PDB file of C-alpha atoms in Angstrom:
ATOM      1  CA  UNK A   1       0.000   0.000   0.000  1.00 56.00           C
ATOM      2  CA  UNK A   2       1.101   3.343  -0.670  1.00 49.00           C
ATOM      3  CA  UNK A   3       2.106   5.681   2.308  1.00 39.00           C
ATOM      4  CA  UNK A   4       0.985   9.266   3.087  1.00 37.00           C
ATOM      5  CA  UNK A   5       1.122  11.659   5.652  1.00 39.00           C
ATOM      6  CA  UNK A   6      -1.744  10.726   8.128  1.00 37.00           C
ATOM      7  CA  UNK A   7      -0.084  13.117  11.051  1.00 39.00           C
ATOM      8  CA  UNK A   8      -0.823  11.040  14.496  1.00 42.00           C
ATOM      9  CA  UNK A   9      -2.322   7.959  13.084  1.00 44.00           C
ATOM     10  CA  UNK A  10      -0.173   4.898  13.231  1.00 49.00           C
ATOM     11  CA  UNK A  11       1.815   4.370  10.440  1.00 51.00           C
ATOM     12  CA  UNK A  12       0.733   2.542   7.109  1.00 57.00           C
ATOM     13  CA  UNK A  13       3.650  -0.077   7.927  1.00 56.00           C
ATOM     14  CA  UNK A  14       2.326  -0.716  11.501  1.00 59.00           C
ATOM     15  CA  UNK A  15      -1.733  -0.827  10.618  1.00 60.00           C
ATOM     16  CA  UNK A  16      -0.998  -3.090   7.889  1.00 60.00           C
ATOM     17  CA  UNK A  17       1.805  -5.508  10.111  1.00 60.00           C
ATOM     18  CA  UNK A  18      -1.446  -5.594  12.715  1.00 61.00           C
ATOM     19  CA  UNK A  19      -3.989  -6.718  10.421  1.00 64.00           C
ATOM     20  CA  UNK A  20      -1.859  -8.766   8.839  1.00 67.00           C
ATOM     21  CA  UNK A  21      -0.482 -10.787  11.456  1.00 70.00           C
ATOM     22  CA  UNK A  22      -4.139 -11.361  13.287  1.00 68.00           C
ATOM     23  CA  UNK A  23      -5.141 -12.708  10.104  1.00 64.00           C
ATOM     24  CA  UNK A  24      -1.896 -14.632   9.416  1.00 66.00           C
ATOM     25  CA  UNK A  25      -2.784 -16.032  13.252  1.00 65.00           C
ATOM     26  CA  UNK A  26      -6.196 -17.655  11.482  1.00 63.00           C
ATOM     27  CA  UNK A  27      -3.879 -20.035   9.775  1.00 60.00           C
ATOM     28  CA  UNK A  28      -4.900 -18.571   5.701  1.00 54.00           C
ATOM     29  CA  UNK A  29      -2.980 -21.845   4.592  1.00 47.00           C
ATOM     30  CA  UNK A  30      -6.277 -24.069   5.069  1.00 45.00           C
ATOM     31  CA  UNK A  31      -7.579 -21.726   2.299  1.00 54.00           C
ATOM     32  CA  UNK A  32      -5.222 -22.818  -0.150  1.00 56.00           C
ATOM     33  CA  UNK A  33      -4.729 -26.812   0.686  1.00 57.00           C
ATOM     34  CA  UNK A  34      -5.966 -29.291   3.791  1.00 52.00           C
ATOM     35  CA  UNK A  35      -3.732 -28.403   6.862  1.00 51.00           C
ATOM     36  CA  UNK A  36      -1.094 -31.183   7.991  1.00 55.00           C
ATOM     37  CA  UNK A  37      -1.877 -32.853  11.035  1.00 53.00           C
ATOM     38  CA  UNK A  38       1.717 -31.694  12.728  1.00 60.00           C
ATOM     39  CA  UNK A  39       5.434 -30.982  12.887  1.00 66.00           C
ATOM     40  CA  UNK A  40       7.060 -34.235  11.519  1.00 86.00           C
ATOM     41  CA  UNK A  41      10.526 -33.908  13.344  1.00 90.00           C
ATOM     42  CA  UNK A  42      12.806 -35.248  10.070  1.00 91.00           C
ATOM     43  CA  UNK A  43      10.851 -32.597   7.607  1.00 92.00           C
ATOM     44  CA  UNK A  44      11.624 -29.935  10.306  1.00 92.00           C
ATOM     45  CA  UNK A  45      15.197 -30.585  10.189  1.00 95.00           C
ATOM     46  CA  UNK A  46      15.689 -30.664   6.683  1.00 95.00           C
ATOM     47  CA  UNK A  47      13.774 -27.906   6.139  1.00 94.00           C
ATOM     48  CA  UNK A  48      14.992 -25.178   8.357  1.00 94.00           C
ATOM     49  CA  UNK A  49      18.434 -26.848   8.642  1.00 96.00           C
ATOM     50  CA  UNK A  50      18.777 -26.366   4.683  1.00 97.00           C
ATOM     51  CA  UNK A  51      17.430 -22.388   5.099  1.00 95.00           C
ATOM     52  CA  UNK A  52      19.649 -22.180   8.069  1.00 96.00           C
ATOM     53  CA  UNK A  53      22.960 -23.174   6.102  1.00 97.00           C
ATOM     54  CA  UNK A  54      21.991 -21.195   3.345  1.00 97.00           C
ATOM     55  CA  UNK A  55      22.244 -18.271   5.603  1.00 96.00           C
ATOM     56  CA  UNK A  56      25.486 -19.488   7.150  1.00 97.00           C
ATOM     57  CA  UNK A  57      26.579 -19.621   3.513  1.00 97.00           C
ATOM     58  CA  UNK A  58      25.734 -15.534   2.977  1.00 97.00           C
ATOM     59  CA  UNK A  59      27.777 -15.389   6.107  1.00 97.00           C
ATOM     60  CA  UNK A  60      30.684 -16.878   4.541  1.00 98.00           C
ATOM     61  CA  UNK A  61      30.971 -16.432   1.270  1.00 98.00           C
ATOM     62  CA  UNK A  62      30.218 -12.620   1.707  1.00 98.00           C
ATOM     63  CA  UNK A  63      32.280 -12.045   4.748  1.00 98.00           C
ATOM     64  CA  UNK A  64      30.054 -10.645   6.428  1.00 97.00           C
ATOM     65  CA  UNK A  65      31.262  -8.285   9.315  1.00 98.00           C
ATOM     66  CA  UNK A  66      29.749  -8.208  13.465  1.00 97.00           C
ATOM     67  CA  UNK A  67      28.357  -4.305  12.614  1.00 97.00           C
ATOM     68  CA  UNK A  68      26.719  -6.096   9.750  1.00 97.00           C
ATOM     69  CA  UNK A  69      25.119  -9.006  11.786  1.00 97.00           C
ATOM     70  CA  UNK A  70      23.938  -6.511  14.562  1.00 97.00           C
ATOM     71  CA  UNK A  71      22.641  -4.569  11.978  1.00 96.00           C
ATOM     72  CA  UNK A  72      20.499  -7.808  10.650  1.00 96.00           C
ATOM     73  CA  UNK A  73      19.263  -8.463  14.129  1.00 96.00           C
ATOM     74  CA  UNK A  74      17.674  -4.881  14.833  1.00 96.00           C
ATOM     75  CA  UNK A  75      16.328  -5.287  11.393  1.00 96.00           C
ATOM     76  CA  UNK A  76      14.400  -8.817  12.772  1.00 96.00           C
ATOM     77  CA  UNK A  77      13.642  -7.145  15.866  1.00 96.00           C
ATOM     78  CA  UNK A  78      11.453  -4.206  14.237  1.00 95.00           C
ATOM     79  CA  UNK A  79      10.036  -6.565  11.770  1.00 94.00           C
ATOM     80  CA  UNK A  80       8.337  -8.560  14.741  1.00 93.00           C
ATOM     81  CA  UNK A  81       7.789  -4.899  16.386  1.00 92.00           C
ATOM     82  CA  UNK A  82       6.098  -3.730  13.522  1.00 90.00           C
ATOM     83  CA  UNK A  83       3.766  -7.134  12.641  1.00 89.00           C
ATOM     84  CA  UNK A  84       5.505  -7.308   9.399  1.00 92.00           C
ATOM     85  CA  UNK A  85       6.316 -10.961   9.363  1.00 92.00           C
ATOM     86  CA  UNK A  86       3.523 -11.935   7.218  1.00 89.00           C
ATOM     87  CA  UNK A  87       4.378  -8.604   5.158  1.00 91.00           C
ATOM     88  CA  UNK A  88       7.997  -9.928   4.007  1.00 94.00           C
ATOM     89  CA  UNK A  89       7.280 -13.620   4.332  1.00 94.00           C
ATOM     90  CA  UNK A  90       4.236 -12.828   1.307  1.00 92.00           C
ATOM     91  CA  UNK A  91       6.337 -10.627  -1.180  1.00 93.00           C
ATOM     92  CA  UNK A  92       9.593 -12.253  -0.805  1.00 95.00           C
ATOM     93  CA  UNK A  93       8.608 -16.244   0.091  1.00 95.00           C
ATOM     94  CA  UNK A  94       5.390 -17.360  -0.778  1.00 94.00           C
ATOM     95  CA  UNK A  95       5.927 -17.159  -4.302  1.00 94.00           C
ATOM     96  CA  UNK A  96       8.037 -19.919  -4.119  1.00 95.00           C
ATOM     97  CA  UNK A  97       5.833 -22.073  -1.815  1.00 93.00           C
ATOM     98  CA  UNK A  98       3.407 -21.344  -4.517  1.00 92.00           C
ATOM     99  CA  UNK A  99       5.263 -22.455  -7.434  1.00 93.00           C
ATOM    100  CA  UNK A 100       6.296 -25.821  -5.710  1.00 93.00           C
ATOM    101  CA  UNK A 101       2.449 -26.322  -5.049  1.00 89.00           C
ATOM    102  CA  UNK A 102       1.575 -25.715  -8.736  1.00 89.00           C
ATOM    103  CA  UNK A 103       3.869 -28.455 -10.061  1.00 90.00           C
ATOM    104  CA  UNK A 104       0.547 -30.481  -8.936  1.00 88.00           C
ATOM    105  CA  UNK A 105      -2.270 -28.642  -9.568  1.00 88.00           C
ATOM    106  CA  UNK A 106      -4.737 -28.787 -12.256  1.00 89.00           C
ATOM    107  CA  UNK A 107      -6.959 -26.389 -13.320  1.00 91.00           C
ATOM    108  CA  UNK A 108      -6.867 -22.485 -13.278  1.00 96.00           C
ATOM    109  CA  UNK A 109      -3.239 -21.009 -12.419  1.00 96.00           C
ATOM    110  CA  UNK A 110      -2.928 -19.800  -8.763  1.00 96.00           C
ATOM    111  CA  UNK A 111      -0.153 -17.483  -7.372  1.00 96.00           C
ATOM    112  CA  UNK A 112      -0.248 -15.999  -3.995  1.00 95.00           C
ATOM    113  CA  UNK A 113      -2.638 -14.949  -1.472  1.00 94.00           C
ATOM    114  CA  UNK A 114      -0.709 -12.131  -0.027  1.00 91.00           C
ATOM    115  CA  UNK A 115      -1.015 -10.201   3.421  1.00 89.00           C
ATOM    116  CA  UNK A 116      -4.410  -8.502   2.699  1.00 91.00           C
ATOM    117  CA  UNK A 117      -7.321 -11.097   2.950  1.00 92.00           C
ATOM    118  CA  UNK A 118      -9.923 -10.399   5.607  1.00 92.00           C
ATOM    119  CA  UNK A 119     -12.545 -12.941   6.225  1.00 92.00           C
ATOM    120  CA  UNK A 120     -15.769 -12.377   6.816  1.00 92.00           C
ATOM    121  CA  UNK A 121     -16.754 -10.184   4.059  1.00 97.00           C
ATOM    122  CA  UNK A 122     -20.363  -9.333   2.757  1.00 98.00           C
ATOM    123  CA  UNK A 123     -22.192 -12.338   0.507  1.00 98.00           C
ATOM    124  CA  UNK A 124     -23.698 -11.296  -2.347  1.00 98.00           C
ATOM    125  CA  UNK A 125     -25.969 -13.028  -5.624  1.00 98.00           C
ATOM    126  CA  UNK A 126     -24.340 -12.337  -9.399  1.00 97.00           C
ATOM    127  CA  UNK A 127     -24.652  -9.735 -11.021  1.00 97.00           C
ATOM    128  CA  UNK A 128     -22.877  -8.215  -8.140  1.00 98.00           C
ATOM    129  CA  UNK A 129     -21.574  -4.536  -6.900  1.00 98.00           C
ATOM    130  CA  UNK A 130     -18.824  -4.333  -4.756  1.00 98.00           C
ATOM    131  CA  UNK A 131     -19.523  -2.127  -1.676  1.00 98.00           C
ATOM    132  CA  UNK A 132     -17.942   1.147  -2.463  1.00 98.00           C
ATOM    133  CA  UNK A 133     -17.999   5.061  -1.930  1.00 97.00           C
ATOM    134  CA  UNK A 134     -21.141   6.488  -3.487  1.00 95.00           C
ATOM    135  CA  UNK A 135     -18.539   8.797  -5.392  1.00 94.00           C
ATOM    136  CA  UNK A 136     -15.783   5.776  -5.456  1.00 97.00           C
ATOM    137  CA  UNK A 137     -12.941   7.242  -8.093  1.00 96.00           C
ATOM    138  CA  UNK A 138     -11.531   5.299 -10.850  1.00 96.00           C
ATOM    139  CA  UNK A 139     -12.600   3.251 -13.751  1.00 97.00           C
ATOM    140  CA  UNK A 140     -15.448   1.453 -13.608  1.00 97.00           C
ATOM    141  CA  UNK A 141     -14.599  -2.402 -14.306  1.00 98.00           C
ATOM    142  CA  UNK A 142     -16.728  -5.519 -14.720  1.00 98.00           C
ATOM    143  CA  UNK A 143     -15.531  -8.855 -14.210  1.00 98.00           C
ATOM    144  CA  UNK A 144     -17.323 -11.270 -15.357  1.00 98.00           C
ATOM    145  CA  UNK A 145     -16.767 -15.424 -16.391  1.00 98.00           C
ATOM    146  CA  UNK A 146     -17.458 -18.849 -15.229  1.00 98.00           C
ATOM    147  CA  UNK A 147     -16.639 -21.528 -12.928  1.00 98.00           C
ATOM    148  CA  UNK A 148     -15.958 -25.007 -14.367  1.00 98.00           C
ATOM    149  CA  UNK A 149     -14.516 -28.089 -13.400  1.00 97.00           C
ATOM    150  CA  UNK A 150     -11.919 -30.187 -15.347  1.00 96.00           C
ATOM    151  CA  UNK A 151     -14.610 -31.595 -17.518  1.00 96.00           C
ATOM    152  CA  UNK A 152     -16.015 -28.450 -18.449  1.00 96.00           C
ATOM    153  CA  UNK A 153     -19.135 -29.203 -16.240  1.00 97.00           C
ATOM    154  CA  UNK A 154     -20.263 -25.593 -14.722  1.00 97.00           C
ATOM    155  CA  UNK A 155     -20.281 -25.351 -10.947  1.00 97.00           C
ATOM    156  CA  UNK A 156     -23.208 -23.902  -9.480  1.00 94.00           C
ATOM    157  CA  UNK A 157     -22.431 -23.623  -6.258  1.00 88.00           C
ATOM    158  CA  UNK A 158     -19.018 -21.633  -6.327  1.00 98.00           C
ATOM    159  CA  UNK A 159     -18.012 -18.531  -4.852  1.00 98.00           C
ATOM    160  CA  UNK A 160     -15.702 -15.705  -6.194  1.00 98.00           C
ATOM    161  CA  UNK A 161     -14.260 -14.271  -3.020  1.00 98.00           C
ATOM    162  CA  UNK A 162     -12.551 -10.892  -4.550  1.00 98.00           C
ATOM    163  CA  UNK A 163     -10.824  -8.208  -2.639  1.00 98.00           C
ATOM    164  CA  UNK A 164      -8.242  -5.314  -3.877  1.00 98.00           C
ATOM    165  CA  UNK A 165      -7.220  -1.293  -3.679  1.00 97.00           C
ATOM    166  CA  UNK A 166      -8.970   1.661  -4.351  1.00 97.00           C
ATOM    167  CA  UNK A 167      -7.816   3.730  -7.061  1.00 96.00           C
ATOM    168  CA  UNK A 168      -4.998   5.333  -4.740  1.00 95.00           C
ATOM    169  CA  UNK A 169      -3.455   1.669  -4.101  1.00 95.00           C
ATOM    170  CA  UNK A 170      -5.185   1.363  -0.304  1.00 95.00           C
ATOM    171  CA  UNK A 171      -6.901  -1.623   0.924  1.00 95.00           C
ATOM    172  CA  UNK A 172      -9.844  -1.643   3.150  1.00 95.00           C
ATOM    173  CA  UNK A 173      -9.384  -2.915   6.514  1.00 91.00           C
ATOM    174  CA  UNK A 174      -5.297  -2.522   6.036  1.00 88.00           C
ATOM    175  CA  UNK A 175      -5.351   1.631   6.015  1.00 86.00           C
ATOM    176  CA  UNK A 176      -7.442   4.281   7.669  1.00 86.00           C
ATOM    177  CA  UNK A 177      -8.981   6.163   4.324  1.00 87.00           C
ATOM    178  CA  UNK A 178     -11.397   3.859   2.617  1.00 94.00           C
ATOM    179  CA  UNK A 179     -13.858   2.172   4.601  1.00 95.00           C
ATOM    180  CA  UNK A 180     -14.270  -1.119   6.314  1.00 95.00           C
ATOM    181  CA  UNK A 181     -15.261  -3.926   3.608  1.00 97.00           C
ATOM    182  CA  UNK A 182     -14.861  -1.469   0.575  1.00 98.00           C
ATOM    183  CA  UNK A 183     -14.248  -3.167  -2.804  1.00 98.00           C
ATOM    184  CA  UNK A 184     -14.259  -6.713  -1.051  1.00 98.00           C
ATOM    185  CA  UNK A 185     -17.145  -9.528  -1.345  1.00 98.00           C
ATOM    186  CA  UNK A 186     -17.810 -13.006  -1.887  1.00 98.00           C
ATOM    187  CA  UNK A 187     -19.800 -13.483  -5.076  1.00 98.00           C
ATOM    188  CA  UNK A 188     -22.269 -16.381  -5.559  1.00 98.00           C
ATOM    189  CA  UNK A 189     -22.203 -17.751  -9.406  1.00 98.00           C
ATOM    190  CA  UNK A 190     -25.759 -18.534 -11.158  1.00 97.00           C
ATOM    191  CA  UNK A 191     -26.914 -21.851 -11.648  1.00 96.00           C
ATOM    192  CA  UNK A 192     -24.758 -22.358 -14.759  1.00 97.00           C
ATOM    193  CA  UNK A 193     -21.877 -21.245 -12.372  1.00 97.00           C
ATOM    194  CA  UNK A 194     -21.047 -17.367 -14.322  1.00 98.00           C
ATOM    195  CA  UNK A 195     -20.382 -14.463 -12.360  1.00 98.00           C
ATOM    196  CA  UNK A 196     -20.263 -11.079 -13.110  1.00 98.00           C
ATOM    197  CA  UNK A 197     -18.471  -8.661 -11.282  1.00 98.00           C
ATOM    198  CA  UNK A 198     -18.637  -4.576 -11.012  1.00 98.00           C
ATOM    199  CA  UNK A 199     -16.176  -2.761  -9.687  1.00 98.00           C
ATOM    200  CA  UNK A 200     -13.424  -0.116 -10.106  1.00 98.00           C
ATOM    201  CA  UNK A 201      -9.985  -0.748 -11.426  1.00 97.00           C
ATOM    202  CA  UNK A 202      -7.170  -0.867  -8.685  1.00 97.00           C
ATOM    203  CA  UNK A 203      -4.253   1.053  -8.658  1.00 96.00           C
ATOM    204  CA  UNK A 204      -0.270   0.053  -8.668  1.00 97.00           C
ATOM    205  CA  UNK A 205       0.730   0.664  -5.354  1.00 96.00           C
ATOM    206  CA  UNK A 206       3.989   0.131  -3.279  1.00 95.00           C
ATOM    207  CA  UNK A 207       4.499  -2.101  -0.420  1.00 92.00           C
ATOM    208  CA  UNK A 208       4.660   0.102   3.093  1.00 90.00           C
ATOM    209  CA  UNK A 209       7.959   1.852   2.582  1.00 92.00           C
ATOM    210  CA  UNK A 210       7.707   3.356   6.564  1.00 91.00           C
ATOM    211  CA  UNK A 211       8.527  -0.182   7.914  1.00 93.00           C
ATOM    212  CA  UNK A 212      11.664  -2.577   8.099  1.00 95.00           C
ATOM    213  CA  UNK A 213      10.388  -4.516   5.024  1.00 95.00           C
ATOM    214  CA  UNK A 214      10.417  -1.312   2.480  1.00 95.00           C
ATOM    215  CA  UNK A 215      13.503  -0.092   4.154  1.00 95.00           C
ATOM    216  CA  UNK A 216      15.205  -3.139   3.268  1.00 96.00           C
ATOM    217  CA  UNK A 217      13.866  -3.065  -0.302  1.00 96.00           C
ATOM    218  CA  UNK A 218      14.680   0.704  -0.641  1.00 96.00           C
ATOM    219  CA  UNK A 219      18.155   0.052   0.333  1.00 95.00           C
ATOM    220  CA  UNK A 220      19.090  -2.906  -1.467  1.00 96.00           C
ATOM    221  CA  UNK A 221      17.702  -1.055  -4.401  1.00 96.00           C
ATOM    222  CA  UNK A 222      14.912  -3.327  -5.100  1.00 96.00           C
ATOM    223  CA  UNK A 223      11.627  -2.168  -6.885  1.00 97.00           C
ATOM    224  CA  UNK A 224       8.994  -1.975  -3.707  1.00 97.00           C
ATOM    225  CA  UNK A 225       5.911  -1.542  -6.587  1.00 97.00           C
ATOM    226  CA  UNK A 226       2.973  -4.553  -7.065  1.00 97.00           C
ATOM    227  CA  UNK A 227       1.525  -3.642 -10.736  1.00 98.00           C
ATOM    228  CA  UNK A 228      -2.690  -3.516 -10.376  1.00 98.00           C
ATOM    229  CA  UNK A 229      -4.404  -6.573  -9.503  1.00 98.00           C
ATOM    230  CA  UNK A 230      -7.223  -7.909  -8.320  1.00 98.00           C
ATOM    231  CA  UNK A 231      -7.593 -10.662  -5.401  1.00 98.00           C
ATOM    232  CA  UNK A 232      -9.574 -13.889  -6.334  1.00 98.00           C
ATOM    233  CA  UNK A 233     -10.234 -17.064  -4.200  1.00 97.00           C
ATOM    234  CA  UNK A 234     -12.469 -19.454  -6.540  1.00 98.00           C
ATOM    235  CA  UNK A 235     -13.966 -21.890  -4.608  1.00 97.00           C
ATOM    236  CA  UNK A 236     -16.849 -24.545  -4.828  1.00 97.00           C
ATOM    237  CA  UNK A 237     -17.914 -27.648  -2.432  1.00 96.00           C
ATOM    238  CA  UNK A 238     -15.655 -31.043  -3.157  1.00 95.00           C
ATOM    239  CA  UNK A 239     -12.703 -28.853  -5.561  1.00 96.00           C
ATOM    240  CA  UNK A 240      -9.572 -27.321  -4.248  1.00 94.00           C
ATOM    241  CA  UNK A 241      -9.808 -23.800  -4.093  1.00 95.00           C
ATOM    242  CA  UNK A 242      -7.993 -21.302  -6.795  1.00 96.00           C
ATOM    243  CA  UNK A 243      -6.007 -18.443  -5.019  1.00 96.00           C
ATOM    244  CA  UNK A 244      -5.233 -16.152  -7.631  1.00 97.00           C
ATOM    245  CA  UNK A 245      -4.657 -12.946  -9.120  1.00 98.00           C
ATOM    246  CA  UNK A 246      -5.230 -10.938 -11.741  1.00 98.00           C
ATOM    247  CA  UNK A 247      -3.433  -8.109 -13.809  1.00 98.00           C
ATOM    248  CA  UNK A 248      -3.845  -5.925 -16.210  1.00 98.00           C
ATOM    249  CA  UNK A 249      -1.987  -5.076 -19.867  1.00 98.00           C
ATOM    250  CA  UNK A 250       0.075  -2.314 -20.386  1.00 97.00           C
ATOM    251  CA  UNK A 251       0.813  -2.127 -16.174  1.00 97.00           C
ATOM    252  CA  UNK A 252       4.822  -0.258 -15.534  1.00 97.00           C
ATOM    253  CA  UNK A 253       5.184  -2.688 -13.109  1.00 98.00           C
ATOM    254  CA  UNK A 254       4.085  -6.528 -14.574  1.00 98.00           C
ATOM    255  CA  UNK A 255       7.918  -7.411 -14.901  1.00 97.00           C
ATOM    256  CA  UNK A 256       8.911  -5.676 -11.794  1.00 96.00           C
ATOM    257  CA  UNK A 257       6.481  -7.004  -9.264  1.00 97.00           C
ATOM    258  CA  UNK A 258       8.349  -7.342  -5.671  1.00 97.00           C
ATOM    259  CA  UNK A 259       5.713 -10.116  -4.469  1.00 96.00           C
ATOM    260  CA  UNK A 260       6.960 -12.099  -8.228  1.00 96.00           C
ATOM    261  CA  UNK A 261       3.162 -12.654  -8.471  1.00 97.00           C
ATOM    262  CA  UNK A 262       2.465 -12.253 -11.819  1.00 97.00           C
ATOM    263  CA  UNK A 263       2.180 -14.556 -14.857  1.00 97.00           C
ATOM    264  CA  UNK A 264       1.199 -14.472 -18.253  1.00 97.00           C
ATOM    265  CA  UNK A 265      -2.034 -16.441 -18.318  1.00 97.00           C
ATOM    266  CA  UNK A 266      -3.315 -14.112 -15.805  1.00 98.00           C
ATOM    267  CA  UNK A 267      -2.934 -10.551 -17.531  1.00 98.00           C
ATOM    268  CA  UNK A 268      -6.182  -8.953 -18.282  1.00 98.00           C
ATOM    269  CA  UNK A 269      -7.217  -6.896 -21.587  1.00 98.00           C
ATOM    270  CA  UNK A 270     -10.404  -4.851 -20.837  1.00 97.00           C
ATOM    271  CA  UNK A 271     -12.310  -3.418 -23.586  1.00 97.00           C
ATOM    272  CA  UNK A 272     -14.573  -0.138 -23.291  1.00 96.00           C
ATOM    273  CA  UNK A 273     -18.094  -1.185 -22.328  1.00 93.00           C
ATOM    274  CA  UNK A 274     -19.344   1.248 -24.703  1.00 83.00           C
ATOM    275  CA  UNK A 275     -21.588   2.679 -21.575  1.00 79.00           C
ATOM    276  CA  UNK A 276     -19.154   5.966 -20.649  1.00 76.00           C
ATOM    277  CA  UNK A 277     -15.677   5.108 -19.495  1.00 83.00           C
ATOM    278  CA  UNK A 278     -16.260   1.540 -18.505  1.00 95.00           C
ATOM    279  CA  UNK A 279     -13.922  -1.617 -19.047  1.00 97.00           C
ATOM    280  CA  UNK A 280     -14.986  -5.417 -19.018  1.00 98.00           C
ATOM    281  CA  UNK A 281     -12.992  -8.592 -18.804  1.00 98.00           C
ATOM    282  CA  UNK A 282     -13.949 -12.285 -19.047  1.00 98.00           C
ATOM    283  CA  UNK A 283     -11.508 -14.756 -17.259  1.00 98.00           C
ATOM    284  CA  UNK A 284     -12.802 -18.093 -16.597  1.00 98.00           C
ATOM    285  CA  UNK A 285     -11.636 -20.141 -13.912  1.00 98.00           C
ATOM    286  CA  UNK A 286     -11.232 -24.176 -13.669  1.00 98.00           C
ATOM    287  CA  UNK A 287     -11.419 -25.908 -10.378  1.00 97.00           C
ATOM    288  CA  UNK A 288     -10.206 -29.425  -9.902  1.00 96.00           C
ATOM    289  CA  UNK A 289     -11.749 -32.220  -7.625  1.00 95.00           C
ATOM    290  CA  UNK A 290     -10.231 -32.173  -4.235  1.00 90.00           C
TER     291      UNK A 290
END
C-alpha cells in the first residue's frame, strides 16, 4: 500500500503488520490446501536446517562483518515490532511455496494470497456490486466469467471471493482512508456457475515503505511496486480452491512485481463497455476435484 502523511495515526507499515499478522494467526494456509496434522521432526530438520545453512553460507561467502550481523538483528527485531512478518514472508517467500504447489495442480493457475485477505466479508448473488464510496474514483470495471470443473461441467455452487485497492493503491481494513469492507465480497455464481463482477480498477501501489520490510527493499535497491491486480479465491464444495490474481496489460510494473506474483495467463485486456468510461474482462476459472 502506498504511504501518506496521516499526522498522528499509526503508520501505514504498523496498521498493515497488525492486520496482517491477526489474520496470518487464522492459519490462511487451510484456504489454499488441507492443513497437515503436525510438525514431523525429520521434515523440520531438513527444512529449516537447509534455510539455516543457506544463511550461514551468505555469512561466509560474503564475509560478512559483526556491525553487519547486529545490523540484521535490529532489522528482525522491528520486523516482529512492527507485525511485518507476514508482510515480508508474502512478497519475498510465498511465491516460491506457490510455485512448488503448482507443479501439482490442475486447473486455473494460482499465485499468492498475499497479506491482505480479511474474512468475513459481505455475501452477495451475481450480477454483483462491490460495496464502495457512493462517489468511489476510478474506472469502472466488470468482471465477469465462469466456474468449471476439469470436464467443463459448470459449478453452481461456487463462490468468487474478490478483494483489492482503491484507485490510490489502499486496501480496506489494512489503512485508515477507505472504509471497512470497501471493494471486497464473496460473489455467488448462477446456476450455470457465471459471475459477473462490477467494480473499479485498482491502482499500482507500493508495499509500506515506513517499515523494516520497504527499508530493506529501498536500500538494497529493489523495486517496492505490485503492478494492479485484483484478489480472487475461486472456490466450490468437493474442488480445491484457486487463489489467484489478476493483472492488467500495459501495467509499468508486470515485470517488476516485488511479491513475483504475476504470470502471463493471468494478464487482463479490458475493452470499453461502450456505456461511458467503462472496461470489461472475461476470465474463466477451472477448479479441480479435491
Amino acid at each position: 500500500m502506498t504511504t501518506t502523511d496521516q499526522g498522528t495515526a499509526p503508520s501505514s507499515a504498523e496498521l498493515a503488520g497488525a492486520n496482517a499478522t491477526e489474520s496470518a494467526r487464522l492459519g490462511l494456509s487451510s484456504t489454499r490446501e488441507t492443513p497437515g496434522t503436525g510438525a514431523d521432526a525429520d521434515r523440520v530438520a531438513a527444512v529449516v536446517g537447509a534455510a539455516l545453512e543457506g544463511i550461514r553460507a551468505a555469512i561466509r561467502d560474503h564475509k560478512v562483518t559483526y556491525s553487519e550481523f547486529d545490523a540484521f538483528k535490529r532489522w528482525l527485531i522491528e520486523v516482529s515490532d512492527t507485525g511485518e512478518w507476514p508482510l515480508f514472508l508474502d512478497v519475498y517467500l510465498e511465491f516460491e511455496v506457490e510455485r512448488v504447489a503448482a507443479e501439482s495442480r490442475q486447473g486455473s493457475t494460482g499465485t499468492i494470497l498475499g497479506p491482505f485477505w480479511l474474512d468475513g466479508q459481505v455475501r452477495l448473488q451475481s450480477p454483483a456490486t462491490l460495496p464502495m464510496r457512493e462517489d468511489e474514483p476510478g474506472t469502472p470495471l466488470v468482471l465477469a466469467g465462469r466456474v468449471t470443473g476439469t470436464d467443463g461441467t459448470p459449478l453452481p455452487g461456487a463462490t468468487v471471493d474478490i478483494w483489492h485497492t482503491d484507485d490510490e493503491g489502499w486496501y480496506s481494513g489494512f489503512a485508515e482512508k477507505p472504509p471497512a469492507g470497501n471493494l471486497r465480497g464473496v460473489v455467488a455464481c448462477d446456476e450455470q456457475g457465471r459471475f459477473e463482477i462490477h467494480t473499479r480498477r485498482p491502482a499500482p501501489y507500493t508495499i509500506p515503505l515506513d517499515g523494516p520490510t520497504g527499508k530493506l527493499t529501498t536500500i538494497a535497491g529493489w523495486s517496492p511496486w505490485r503492478p494492479a491486480h485484483l484478489h480472487l479465491l475461486v472456490s466450490a464444495p468437493g474442488h480445491r480452491t484457486v487463489t489467484t490474481q489478476l493483472f492488467f496489460t500495459g501495467d509499468p510494473y508486470l515485470d517488476s512485481d516485488v511479491a513475483s506474483a504475476t504470470k502471463p495467463e493471468l494478464v487482463l485486456d479490458p475493452q470499453p463497455t461502450g456505456d461511458g468510461g467503462g472496461v470489461r474482462s472475461d476470465h474463466d476459472f477451472v477448479l479441480e476435484p479435491e
